[in-house]
Amino acid sequence: MSVSYSISLPDPAQARGSEPSVSFSAHGAEAFAEQLRDALADPAWFQRWLALQPDPDEVDPSMGITDPSATVTGQQADLRINLVATTSIPGDILKHRMHVLAGKHWELRNVR
C-alpha cells in the first residue's frame, strides 16, 4: 500500500546531508523531487550509502528496500520547496533517507 508524505524544505540551500555522494545537490523543486525519487526507487542510491558505512554487513538489509513505482512531485512556494512522495516504503526508512539527503533541514508535514 502506498502512502503520500508531504515534505517541506524550508531553506533548500541548507538541505544537504553530510556526505555529498548521497546528499541532495539539487537546485529547484523538480530537481529535488527527482533526487528523492531516485533515493526511493533506485537500489544504486542505497548501495552508495551502504558502501560508506563502517561495517556494511551489519546494516539491516530491510534498510535497502526500494519502490520502483515511487513518485515525487516538487513545488516552489516562496523560498520553501514542498515535496510530495508517494511510496510503499515504510515511514521510518523514508525518514532515514531524508536525513541522509537533507540532514536536519527538512520537515515532514503530513502523511496520507
PDB file of N, CA and C in Angstrom:
ATOM      1  N   MET A   1       0.841  -1.186   0.000  1.00  0.00           N
ATOM      2  CA  MET A   1       0.000   0.000   0.000  1.00  0.00           C
ATOM      3  C   MET A   1       0.884   1.247   0.000  1.00  0.00           C
ATOM      4  N   SER A   2       0.584   2.160  -0.872  1.00  0.00           N
ATOM      5  CA  SER A   2       1.361   3.399  -0.948  1.00  0.00           C
ATOM      6  C   SER A   2       0.798   4.454  -0.011  1.00  0.00           C
ATOM      7  N   VAL A   3       1.704   5.272   0.492  1.00  0.00           N
ATOM      8  CA  VAL A   3       1.369   6.375   1.386  1.00  0.00           C
ATOM      9  C   VAL A   3       1.978   7.635   0.786  1.00  0.00           C
ATOM     10  N   SER A   4       1.302   8.771   0.953  1.00  0.00           N
ATOM     11  CA  SER A   4       1.836  10.050   0.486  1.00  0.00           C
ATOM     12  C   SER A   4       2.393  10.828   1.666  1.00  0.00           C
ATOM     13  N   TYR A   5       3.632  11.251   1.516  1.00  0.00           N
ATOM     14  CA  TYR A   5       4.330  12.030   2.538  1.00  0.00           C
ATOM     15  C   TYR A   5       4.522  13.447   2.009  1.00  0.00           C
ATOM     16  N   SER A   6       4.039  14.428   2.752  1.00  0.00           N
ATOM     17  CA  SER A   6       4.273  15.833   2.410  1.00  0.00           C
ATOM     18  C   SER A   6       5.501  16.297   3.177  1.00  0.00           C
ATOM     19  N   ILE A   7       6.502  16.717   2.430  1.00  0.00           N
ATOM     20  CA  ILE A   7       7.797  17.085   2.997  1.00  0.00           C
ATOM     21  C   ILE A   7       8.103  18.519   2.590  1.00  0.00           C
ATOM     22  N   SER A   8       8.642  19.275   3.513  1.00  0.00           N
ATOM     23  CA  SER A   8       8.993  20.659   3.233  1.00  0.00           C
ATOM     24  C   SER A   8      10.487  20.876   3.452  1.00  0.00           C
ATOM     25  N   LEU A   9      11.088  21.606   2.551  1.00  0.00           N
ATOM     26  CA  LEU A   9      12.476  22.049   2.695  1.00  0.00           C
ATOM     27  C   LEU A   9      12.418  23.560   2.894  1.00  0.00           C
ATOM     28  N   PRO A  10      12.423  24.025   4.161  1.00  0.00           N
ATOM     29  CA  PRO A  10      12.261  25.454   4.440  1.00  0.00           C
ATOM     30  C   PRO A  10      13.355  26.317   3.821  1.00  0.00           C
ATOM     31  N   ASP A  11      14.576  25.817   3.794  1.00  0.00           N
ATOM     32  CA  ASP A  11      15.709  26.537   3.216  1.00  0.00           C
ATOM     33  C   ASP A  11      16.458  25.551   2.321  1.00  0.00           C
ATOM     34  N   PRO A  12      16.045  25.434   1.060  1.00  0.00           N
ATOM     35  CA  PRO A  12      16.608  24.420   0.173  1.00  0.00           C
ATOM     36  C   PRO A  12      18.134  24.459   0.059  1.00  0.00           C
ATOM     37  N   ALA A  13      18.739  25.622   0.171  1.00  0.00           N
ATOM     38  CA  ALA A  13      20.198  25.717   0.080  1.00  0.00           C
ATOM     39  C   ALA A  13      20.879  24.991   1.237  1.00  0.00           C
ATOM     40  N   GLN A  14      20.181  24.862   2.368  1.00  0.00           N
ATOM     41  CA  GLN A  14      20.722  24.168   3.535  1.00  0.00           C
ATOM     42  C   GLN A  14      20.382  22.672   3.539  1.00  0.00           C
ATOM     43  N   ALA A  15      19.486  22.248   2.660  1.00  0.00           N
ATOM     44  CA  ALA A  15      19.014  20.861   2.639  1.00  0.00           C
ATOM     45  C   ALA A  15      20.067  19.963   2.000  1.00  0.00           C
ATOM     46  N   ARG A  16      21.099  19.702   2.766  1.00  0.00           N
ATOM     47  CA  ARG A  16      22.216  18.880   2.307  1.00  0.00           C
ATOM     48  C   ARG A  16      22.633  17.976   3.448  1.00  0.00           C
ATOM     49  N   GLY A  17      22.828  16.711   3.143  1.00  0.00           N
ATOM     50  CA  GLY A  17      23.324  15.777   4.139  1.00  0.00           C
ATOM     51  C   GLY A  17      24.824  15.942   4.320  1.00  0.00           C
ATOM     52  N   SER A  18      25.405  15.141   5.178  1.00  0.00           N
ATOM     53  CA  SER A  18      26.829  15.278   5.491  1.00  0.00           C
ATOM     54  C   SER A  18      27.741  14.612   4.468  1.00  0.00           C
ATOM     55  N   GLU A  19      27.210  13.710   3.642  1.00  0.00           N
ATOM     56  CA  GLU A  19      28.018  13.017   2.639  1.00  0.00           C
ATOM     57  C   GLU A  19      27.531  13.380   1.240  1.00  0.00           C
ATOM     58  N   PRO A  20      28.298  14.167   0.500  1.00  0.00           N
ATOM     59  CA  PRO A  20      27.844  14.655  -0.807  1.00  0.00           C
ATOM     60  C   PRO A  20      27.418  13.573  -1.804  1.00  0.00           C
ATOM     61  N   SER A  21      28.002  12.392  -1.752  1.00  0.00           N
ATOM     62  CA  SER A  21      27.660  11.368  -2.748  1.00  0.00           C
ATOM     63  C   SER A  21      26.253  10.796  -2.576  1.00  0.00           C
ATOM     64  N   VAL A  22      25.635  11.012  -1.416  1.00  0.00           N
ATOM     65  CA  VAL A  22      24.272  10.526  -1.175  1.00  0.00           C
ATOM     66  C   VAL A  22      23.364  11.642  -0.666  1.00  0.00           C
ATOM     67  N   SER A  23      23.793  12.865  -0.844  1.00  0.00           N
ATOM     68  CA  SER A  23      23.070  14.035  -0.355  1.00  0.00           C
ATOM     69  C   SER A  23      22.371  14.744  -1.512  1.00  0.00           C
ATOM     70  N   PHE A  24      21.386  15.567  -1.170  1.00  0.00           N
ATOM     71  CA  PHE A  24      20.806  16.444  -2.176  1.00  0.00           C
ATOM     72  C   PHE A  24      21.899  17.357  -2.722  1.00  0.00           C
ATOM     73  N   SER A  25      21.870  17.574  -4.014  1.00  0.00           N
ATOM     74  CA  SER A  25      22.729  18.569  -4.651  1.00  0.00           C
ATOM     75  C   SER A  25      21.868  19.484  -5.523  1.00  0.00           C
ATOM     76  N   ALA A  26      20.571  19.280  -5.455  1.00  0.00           N
ATOM     77  CA  ALA A  26      19.609  19.927  -6.343  1.00  0.00           C
ATOM     78  C   ALA A  26      19.480  21.428  -6.099  1.00  0.00           C
ATOM     79  N   HIS A  27      19.018  22.071  -7.143  1.00  0.00           N
ATOM     80  CA  HIS A  27      18.589  23.470  -7.107  1.00  0.00           C
ATOM     81  C   HIS A  27      17.277  23.506  -7.867  1.00  0.00           C
ATOM     82  N   GLY A  28      16.198  23.778  -7.170  1.00  0.00           N
ATOM     83  CA  GLY A  28      14.884  23.818  -7.805  1.00  0.00           C
ATOM     84  C   GLY A  28      14.027  22.623  -7.421  1.00  0.00           C
ATOM     85  N   ALA A  29      12.730  22.857  -7.401  1.00  0.00           N
ATOM     86  CA  ALA A  29      11.766  21.866  -6.928  1.00  0.00           C
ATOM     87  C   ALA A  29      11.810  20.568  -7.731  1.00  0.00           C
ATOM     88  N   GLU A  30      11.864  20.664  -9.043  1.00  0.00           N
ATOM     89  CA  GLU A  30      11.865  19.454  -9.862  1.00  0.00           C
ATOM     90  C   GLU A  30      13.117  18.614  -9.617  1.00  0.00           C
ATOM     91  N   ALA A  31      14.254  19.249  -9.462  1.00  0.00           N
ATOM     92  CA  ALA A  31      15.498  18.522  -9.229  1.00  0.00           C
ATOM     93  C   ALA A  31      15.496  17.839  -7.863  1.00  0.00           C
ATOM     94  N   PHE A  32      14.981  18.520  -6.826  1.00  0.00           N
ATOM     95  CA  PHE A  32      14.864  17.878  -5.507  1.00  0.00           C
ATOM     96  C   PHE A  32      13.938  16.668  -5.604  1.00  0.00           C
ATOM     97  N   ALA A  33      12.811  16.822  -6.309  1.00  0.00           N
ATOM     98  CA  ALA A  33      11.863  15.716  -6.462  1.00  0.00           C
ATOM     99  C   ALA A  33      12.532  14.530  -7.162  1.00  0.00           C
ATOM    100  N   GLU A  34      13.292  14.802  -8.188  1.00  0.00           N
ATOM    101  CA  GLU A  34      13.971  13.733  -8.926  1.00  0.00           C
ATOM    102  C   GLU A  34      14.999  13.013  -8.051  1.00  0.00           C
ATOM    103  N   GLN A  35      15.758  13.767  -7.266  1.00  0.00           N
ATOM    104  CA  GLN A  35      16.758  13.138  -6.407  1.00  0.00           C
ATOM    105  C   GLN A  35      16.117  12.314  -5.291  1.00  0.00           C
ATOM    106  N   LEU A  36      15.006  12.783  -4.733  1.00  0.00           N
ATOM    107  CA  LEU A  36      14.309  11.991  -3.722  1.00  0.00           C
ATOM    108  C   LEU A  36      13.727  10.738  -4.356  1.00  0.00           C
ATOM    109  N   ARG A  37      13.156  10.859  -5.540  1.00  0.00           N
ATOM    110  CA  ARG A  37      12.619   9.679  -6.212  1.00  0.00           C
ATOM    111  C   ARG A  37      13.721   8.648  -6.439  1.00  0.00           C
ATOM    112  N   ASP A  38      14.880   9.096  -6.870  1.00  0.00           N
ATOM    113  CA  ASP A  38      15.998   8.169  -7.071  1.00  0.00           C
ATOM    114  C   ASP A  38      16.363   7.448  -5.770  1.00  0.00           C
ATOM    115  N   ALA A  39      16.369   8.173  -4.661  1.00  0.00           N
ATOM    116  CA  ALA A  39      16.717   7.569  -3.370  1.00  0.00           C
ATOM    117  C   ALA A  39      15.672   6.542  -2.921  1.00  0.00           C
ATOM    118  N   LEU A  40      14.441   6.716  -3.369  1.00  0.00           N
ATOM    119  CA  LEU A  40      13.375   5.777  -3.004  1.00  0.00           C
ATOM    120  C   LEU A  40      13.282   4.602  -3.966  1.00  0.00           C
ATOM    121  N   ALA A  41      13.592   4.828  -5.238  1.00  0.00           N
ATOM    122  CA  ALA A  41      13.323   3.828  -6.271  1.00  0.00           C
ATOM    123  C   ALA A  41      14.545   3.095  -6.801  1.00  0.00           C
ATOM    124  N   ASP A  42      15.710   3.686  -6.704  1.00  0.00           N
ATOM    125  CA  ASP A  42      16.897   3.139  -7.353  1.00  0.00           C
ATOM    126  C   ASP A  42      17.811   2.464  -6.333  1.00  0.00           C
ATOM    127  N   PRO A  43      18.041   1.152  -6.447  1.00  0.00           N
ATOM    128  CA  PRO A  43      18.918   0.461  -5.498  1.00  0.00           C
ATOM    129  C   PRO A  43      20.347   1.027  -5.479  1.00  0.00           C
ATOM    130  N   ALA A  44      20.765   1.690  -6.538  1.00  0.00           N
ATOM    131  CA  ALA A  44      22.127   2.245  -6.600  1.00  0.00           C
ATOM    132  C   ALA A  44      22.351   3.293  -5.513  1.00  0.00           C
ATOM    133  N   TRP A  45      21.320   4.083  -5.181  1.00  0.00           N
ATOM    134  CA  TRP A  45      21.477   5.099  -4.126  1.00  0.00           C
ATOM    135  C   TRP A  45      21.804   4.399  -2.801  1.00  0.00           C
ATOM    136  N   PHE A  46      21.043   3.354  -2.465  1.00  0.00           N
ATOM    137  CA  PHE A  46      21.291   2.631  -1.215  1.00  0.00           C
ATOM    138  C   PHE A  46      22.675   1.995  -1.224  1.00  0.00           C
ATOM    139  N   GLN A  47      23.098   1.453  -2.348  1.00  0.00           N
ATOM    140  CA  GLN A  47      24.417   0.819  -2.427  1.00  0.00           C
ATOM    141  C   GLN A  47      25.535   1.844  -2.178  1.00  0.00           C
ATOM    142  N   ARG A  48      25.361   3.066  -2.680  1.00  0.00           N
ATOM    143  CA  ARG A  48      26.353   4.127  -2.409  1.00  0.00           C
ATOM    144  C   ARG A  48      26.397   4.439  -0.916  1.00  0.00           C
ATOM    145  N   TRP A  49      25.212   4.554  -0.292  1.00  0.00           N
ATOM    146  CA  TRP A  49      25.155   4.829   1.150  1.00  0.00           C
ATOM    147  C   TRP A  49      25.767   3.671   1.930  1.00  0.00           C
ATOM    148  N   LEU A  50      25.405   2.451   1.558  1.00  0.00           N
ATOM    149  CA  LEU A  50      25.894   1.267   2.264  1.00  0.00           C
ATOM    150  C   LEU A  50      27.417   1.190   2.224  1.00  0.00           C
ATOM    151  N   ALA A  51      28.018   1.510   1.091  1.00  0.00           N
ATOM    152  CA  ALA A  51      29.472   1.461   0.942  1.00  0.00           C
ATOM    153  C   ALA A  51      30.174   2.438   1.883  1.00  0.00           C
ATOM    154  N   LEU A  52      29.469   3.465   2.347  1.00  0.00           N
ATOM    155  CA  LEU A  52      30.045   4.466   3.253  1.00  0.00           C
ATOM    156  C   LEU A  52      30.011   4.033   4.714  1.00  0.00           C
ATOM    157  N   GLN A  53      29.300   2.959   5.009  1.00  0.00           N
ATOM    158  CA  GLN A  53      29.131   2.533   6.398  1.00  0.00           C
ATOM    159  C   GLN A  53      30.383   1.797   6.886  1.00  0.00           C
ATOM    160  N   PRO A  54      30.734   1.958   8.170  1.00  0.00           N
ATOM    161  CA  PRO A  54      31.937   1.323   8.713  1.00  0.00           C
ATOM    162  C   PRO A  54      31.910  -0.204   8.587  1.00  0.00           C
ATOM    163  N   ASP A  55      30.735  -0.797   8.774  1.00  0.00           N
ATOM    164  CA  ASP A  55      30.593  -2.247   8.655  1.00  0.00           C
ATOM    165  C   ASP A  55      29.309  -2.544   7.878  1.00  0.00           C
ATOM    166  N   PRO A  56      29.385  -2.498   6.556  1.00  0.00           N
ATOM    167  CA  PRO A  56      28.178  -2.686   5.739  1.00  0.00           C
ATOM    168  C   PRO A  56      27.432  -3.986   6.028  1.00  0.00           C
ATOM    169  N   ASP A  57      28.147  -5.030   6.446  1.00  0.00           N
ATOM    170  CA  ASP A  57      27.492  -6.307   6.727  1.00  0.00           C
ATOM    171  C   ASP A  57      26.573  -6.238   7.949  1.00  0.00           C
ATOM    172  N   GLU A  58      26.762  -5.234   8.790  1.00  0.00           N
ATOM    173  CA  GLU A  58      25.943  -5.086   9.985  1.00  0.00           C
ATOM    174  C   GLU A  58      24.663  -4.276   9.735  1.00  0.00           C
ATOM    175  N   VAL A  59      24.514  -3.684   8.547  1.00  0.00           N
ATOM    176  CA  VAL A  59      23.326  -2.884   8.238  1.00  0.00           C
ATOM    177  C   VAL A  59      22.153  -3.824   7.952  1.00  0.00           C
ATOM    178  N   ASP A  60      21.026  -3.548   8.573  1.00  0.00           N
ATOM    179  CA  ASP A  60      19.814  -4.329   8.362  1.00  0.00           C
ATOM    180  C   ASP A  60      19.444  -4.287   6.875  1.00  0.00           C
ATOM    181  N   PRO A  61      19.340  -5.434   6.214  1.00  0.00           N
ATOM    182  CA  PRO A  61      19.026  -5.460   4.786  1.00  0.00           C
ATOM    183  C   PRO A  61      17.705  -4.776   4.436  1.00  0.00           C
ATOM    184  N   SER A  62      16.772  -4.706   5.391  1.00  0.00           N
ATOM    185  CA  SER A  62      15.492  -4.049   5.101  1.00  0.00           C
ATOM    186  C   SER A  62      15.662  -2.553   4.852  1.00  0.00           C
ATOM    187  N   MET A  63      16.797  -1.986   5.276  1.00  0.00           N
ATOM    188  CA  MET A  63      17.058  -0.565   5.007  1.00  0.00           C
ATOM    189  C   MET A  63      17.219  -0.311   3.507  1.00  0.00           C
ATOM    190  N   GLY A  64      17.486  -1.359   2.734  1.00  0.00           N
ATOM    191  CA  GLY A  64      17.714  -1.213   1.300  1.00  0.00           C
ATOM    192  C   GLY A  64      16.473  -1.359   0.446  1.00  0.00           C
ATOM    193  N   ILE A  65      15.308  -1.441   1.079  1.00  0.00           N
ATOM    194  CA  ILE A  65      14.078  -1.583   0.322  1.00  0.00           C
ATOM    195  C   ILE A  65      13.930  -0.420  -0.666  1.00  0.00           C
ATOM    196  N   THR A  66      13.452  -0.737  -1.857  1.00  0.00           N
ATOM    197  CA  THR A  66      13.180   0.295  -2.852  1.00  0.00           C
ATOM    198  C   THR A  66      11.754   0.136  -3.361  1.00  0.00           C
ATOM    199  N   ASP A  67      11.269   1.165  -3.992  1.00  0.00           N
ATOM    200  CA  ASP A  67       9.925   1.167  -4.569  1.00  0.00           C
ATOM    201  C   ASP A  67      10.025   1.744  -5.978  1.00  0.00           C
ATOM    202  N   PRO A  68      10.171   0.873  -6.993  1.00  0.00           N
ATOM    203  CA  PRO A  68      10.303   1.362  -8.370  1.00  0.00           C
ATOM    204  C   PRO A  68       9.124   2.197  -8.851  1.00  0.00           C
ATOM    205  N   SER A  69       7.971   2.058  -8.200  1.00  0.00           N
ATOM    206  CA  SER A  69       6.806   2.843  -8.619  1.00  0.00           C
ATOM    207  C   SER A  69       6.627   4.120  -7.805  1.00  0.00           C
ATOM    208  N   ALA A  70       7.590   4.458  -6.957  1.00  0.00           N
ATOM    209  CA  ALA A  70       7.508   5.694  -6.163  1.00  0.00           C
ATOM    210  C   ALA A  70       7.422   6.908  -7.090  1.00  0.00           C
ATOM    211  N   THR A  71       6.642   7.874  -6.662  1.00  0.00           N
ATOM    212  CA  THR A  71       6.562   9.143  -7.388  1.00  0.00           C
ATOM    213  C   THR A  71       6.838  10.277  -6.416  1.00  0.00           C
ATOM    214  N   VAL A  72       7.454  11.324  -6.921  1.00  0.00           N
ATOM    215  CA  VAL A  72       7.724  12.513  -6.101  1.00  0.00           C
ATOM    216  C   VAL A  72       7.472  13.725  -6.974  1.00  0.00           C
ATOM    217  N   THR A  73       6.689  14.654  -6.443  1.00  0.00           N
ATOM    218  CA  THR A  73       6.483  15.927  -7.126  1.00  0.00           C
ATOM    219  C   THR A  73       7.053  17.039  -6.251  1.00  0.00           C
ATOM    220  N   GLY A  74       7.476  18.104  -6.890  1.00  0.00           N
ATOM    221  CA  GLY A  74       8.040  19.227  -6.162  1.00  0.00           C
ATOM    222  C   GLY A  74       7.413  20.531  -6.597  1.00  0.00           C
ATOM    223  N   GLN A  75       7.285  21.447  -5.650  1.00  0.00           N
ATOM    224  CA  GLN A  75       6.692  22.749  -5.935  1.00  0.00           C
ATOM    225  C   GLN A  75       7.412  23.808  -5.113  1.00  0.00           C
ATOM    226  N   GLN A  76       7.752  24.897  -5.771  1.00  0.00           N
ATOM    227  CA  GLN A  76       8.356  26.047  -5.091  1.00  0.00           C
ATOM    228  C   GLN A  76       7.244  26.872  -4.460  1.00  0.00           C
ATOM    229  N   ALA A  77       7.402  27.253  -3.206  1.00  0.00           N
ATOM    230  CA  ALA A  77       6.435  28.094  -2.501  1.00  0.00           C
ATOM    231  C   ALA A  77       7.234  29.158  -1.755  1.00  0.00           C
ATOM    232  N   ASP A  78       7.316  30.345  -2.323  1.00  0.00           N
ATOM    233  CA  ASP A  78       8.205  31.392  -1.827  1.00  0.00           C
ATOM    234  C   ASP A  78       9.631  30.838  -1.833  1.00  0.00           C
ATOM    235  N   LEU A  79      10.306  30.836  -0.708  1.00  0.00           N
ATOM    236  CA  LEU A  79      11.669  30.317  -0.649  1.00  0.00           C
ATOM    237  C   LEU A  79      11.709  28.825  -0.340  1.00  0.00           C
ATOM    238  N   ARG A  80      10.599  28.295   0.083  1.00  0.00           N
ATOM    239  CA  ARG A  80      10.470  26.899   0.521  1.00  0.00           C
ATOM    240  C   ARG A  80      10.197  25.997  -0.683  1.00  0.00           C
ATOM    241  N   ILE A  81      10.616  24.736  -0.577  1.00  0.00           N
ATOM    242  CA  ILE A  81      10.252  23.730  -1.570  1.00  0.00           C
ATOM    243  C   ILE A  81       9.418  22.671  -0.866  1.00  0.00           C
ATOM    244  N   ASN A  82       8.280  22.356  -1.468  1.00  0.00           N
ATOM    245  CA  ASN A  82       7.399  21.323  -0.942  1.00  0.00           C
ATOM    246  C   ASN A  82       7.450  20.115  -1.858  1.00  0.00           C
ATOM    247  N   LEU A  83       7.628  18.954  -1.255  1.00  0.00           N
ATOM    248  CA  LEU A  83       7.685  17.698  -1.996  1.00  0.00           C
ATOM    249  C   LEU A  83       6.561  16.794  -1.518  1.00  0.00           C
ATOM    250  N   VAL A  84       5.983  16.038  -2.437  1.00  0.00           N
ATOM    251  CA  VAL A  84       5.018  15.002  -2.079  1.00  0.00           C
ATOM    252  C   VAL A  84       5.548  13.700  -2.653  1.00  0.00           C
ATOM    253  N   ALA A  85       5.901  12.781  -1.749  1.00  0.00           N
ATOM    254  CA  ALA A  85       6.416  11.475  -2.140  1.00  0.00           C
ATOM    255  C   ALA A  85       5.330  10.434  -1.882  1.00  0.00           C
ATOM    256  N   THR A  86       4.981   9.694  -2.918  1.00  0.00           N
ATOM    257  CA  THR A  86       4.011   8.614  -2.789  1.00  0.00           C
ATOM    258  C   THR A  86       4.763   7.314  -3.006  1.00  0.00           C
ATOM    259  N   THR A  87       4.782   6.484  -1.958  1.00  0.00           N
ATOM    260  CA  THR A  87       5.619   5.296  -1.982  1.00  0.00           C
ATOM    261  C   THR A  87       5.099   4.239  -1.021  1.00  0.00           C
ATOM    262  N   SER A  88       5.519   3.012  -1.257  1.00  0.00           N
ATOM    263  CA  SER A  88       5.194   1.919  -0.339  1.00  0.00           C
ATOM    264  C   SER A  88       6.301   1.727   0.701  1.00  0.00           C
ATOM    265  N   ILE A  89       7.363   2.520   0.621  1.00  0.00           N
ATOM    266  CA  ILE A  89       8.463   2.425   1.587  1.00  0.00           C
ATOM    267  C   ILE A  89       7.963   2.876   2.961  1.00  0.00           C
ATOM    268  N   PRO A  90       8.262   2.113   4.010  1.00  0.00           N
ATOM    269  CA  PRO A  90       7.820   2.485   5.357  1.00  0.00           C
ATOM    270  C   PRO A  90       8.369   3.852   5.791  1.00  0.00           C
ATOM    271  N   GLY A  91       7.601   4.513   6.654  1.00  0.00           N
ATOM    272  CA  GLY A  91       7.944   5.852   7.119  1.00  0.00           C
ATOM    273  C   GLY A  91       9.305   5.967   7.769  1.00  0.00           C
ATOM    274  N   ASP A  92       9.705   4.977   8.560  1.00  0.00           N
ATOM    275  CA  ASP A  92      10.997   5.077   9.232  1.00  0.00           C
ATOM    276  C   ASP A  92      12.145   5.044   8.222  1.00  0.00           C
ATOM    277  N   ILE A  93      11.996   4.294   7.145  1.00  0.00           N
ATOM    278  CA  ILE A  93      13.045   4.242   6.123  1.00  0.00           C
ATOM    279  C   ILE A  93      13.039   5.531   5.309  1.00  0.00           C
ATOM    280  N   LEU A  94      11.849   6.046   5.002  1.00  0.00           N
ATOM    281  CA  LEU A  94      11.776   7.335   4.294  1.00  0.00           C
ATOM    282  C   LEU A  94      12.440   8.424   5.127  1.00  0.00           C
ATOM    283  N   LYS A  95      12.181   8.455   6.420  1.00  0.00           N
ATOM    284  CA  LYS A  95      12.794   9.466   7.288  1.00  0.00           C
ATOM    285  C   LYS A  95      14.309   9.320   7.314  1.00  0.00           C
ATOM    286  N   HIS A  96      14.804   8.102   7.351  1.00  0.00           N
ATOM    287  CA  HIS A  96      16.249   7.884   7.319  1.00  0.00           C
ATOM    288  C   HIS A  96      16.840   8.428   6.022  1.00  0.00           C
ATOM    289  N   ARG A  97      16.203   8.133   4.896  1.00  0.00           N
ATOM    290  CA  ARG A  97      16.727   8.619   3.611  1.00  0.00           C
ATOM    291  C   ARG A  97      16.691  10.139   3.537  1.00  0.00           C
ATOM    292  N   MET A  98      15.634  10.739   4.078  1.00  0.00           N
ATOM    293  CA  MET A  98      15.577  12.203   4.086  1.00  0.00           C
ATOM    294  C   MET A  98      16.692  12.779   4.950  1.00  0.00           C
ATOM    295  N   HIS A  99      16.984  12.141   6.061  1.00  0.00           N
ATOM    296  CA  HIS A  99      18.075  12.619   6.917  1.00  0.00           C
ATOM    297  C   HIS A  99      19.409  12.537   6.169  1.00  0.00           C
ATOM    298  N   VAL A 100      19.622  11.437   5.455  1.00  0.00           N
ATOM    299  CA  VAL A 100      20.857  11.293   4.680  1.00  0.00           C
ATOM    300  C   VAL A 100      20.906  12.343   3.572  1.00  0.00           C
ATOM    301  N   LEU A 101      19.787  12.556   2.900  1.00  0.00           N
ATOM    302  CA  LEU A 101      19.730  13.504   1.775  1.00  0.00           C
ATOM    303  C   LEU A 101      19.835  14.958   2.218  1.00  0.00           C
ATOM    304  N   ALA A 102      19.124  15.312   3.290  1.00  0.00           N
ATOM    305  CA  ALA A 102      18.949  16.730   3.643  1.00  0.00           C
ATOM    306  C   ALA A 102      19.488  17.107   5.015  1.00  0.00           C
ATOM    307  N   GLY A 103      20.084  16.164   5.731  1.00  0.00           N
ATOM    308  CA  GLY A 103      20.500  16.477   7.091  1.00  0.00           C
ATOM    309  C   GLY A 103      19.276  16.736   7.945  1.00  0.00           C
ATOM    310  N   LYS A 104      19.339  17.775   8.753  1.00  0.00           N
ATOM    311  CA  LYS A 104      18.183  18.111   9.600  1.00  0.00           C
ATOM    312  C   LYS A 104      17.347  19.247   9.001  1.00  0.00           C
ATOM    313  N   HIS A 105      17.583  19.568   7.750  1.00  0.00           N
ATOM    314  CA  HIS A 105      16.939  20.725   7.121  1.00  0.00           C
ATOM    315  C   HIS A 105      15.721  20.331   6.292  1.00  0.00           C
ATOM    316  N   TRP A 106      14.812  19.594   6.912  1.00  0.00           N
ATOM    317  CA  TRP A 106      13.569  19.199   6.259  1.00  0.00           C
ATOM    318  C   TRP A 106      12.505  18.989   7.321  1.00  0.00           C
ATOM    319  N   GLU A 107      11.249  19.004   6.885  1.00  0.00           N
ATOM    320  CA  GLU A 107      10.116  18.821   7.806  1.00  0.00           C
ATOM    321  C   GLU A 107       9.119  17.874   7.165  1.00  0.00           C
ATOM    322  N   LEU A 108       8.665  16.897   7.934  1.00  0.00           N
ATOM    323  CA  LEU A 108       7.568  16.041   7.494  1.00  0.00           C
ATOM    324  C   LEU A 108       6.296  16.758   7.883  1.00  0.00           C
ATOM    325  N   ARG A 109       5.503  17.158   6.907  1.00  0.00           N
ATOM    326  CA  ARG A 109       4.329  17.972   7.168  1.00  0.00           C
ATOM    327  C   ARG A 109       3.041  17.175   7.306  1.00  0.00           C
ATOM    328  N   ASN A 110       2.920  16.081   6.521  1.00  0.00           N
ATOM    329  CA  ASN A 110       1.675  15.327   6.543  1.00  0.00           C
ATOM    330  C   ASN A 110       1.924  13.943   5.973  1.00  0.00           C
ATOM    331  N   VAL A 111       1.145  12.976   6.426  1.00  0.00           N
ATOM    332  CA  VAL A 111       1.173  11.613   5.899  1.00  0.00           C
ATOM    333  C   VAL A 111      -0.261  11.212   5.602  1.00  0.00           C
ATOM    334  N   ARG A 112      -0.497  10.776   4.367  1.00  0.00           N
ATOM    335  CA  ARG A 112      -1.862  10.343   3.987  1.00  0.00           C
ATOM    336  C   ARG A 112      -1.815   8.985   3.351  1.00  0.00           C
TER     337      ARG A 112
END
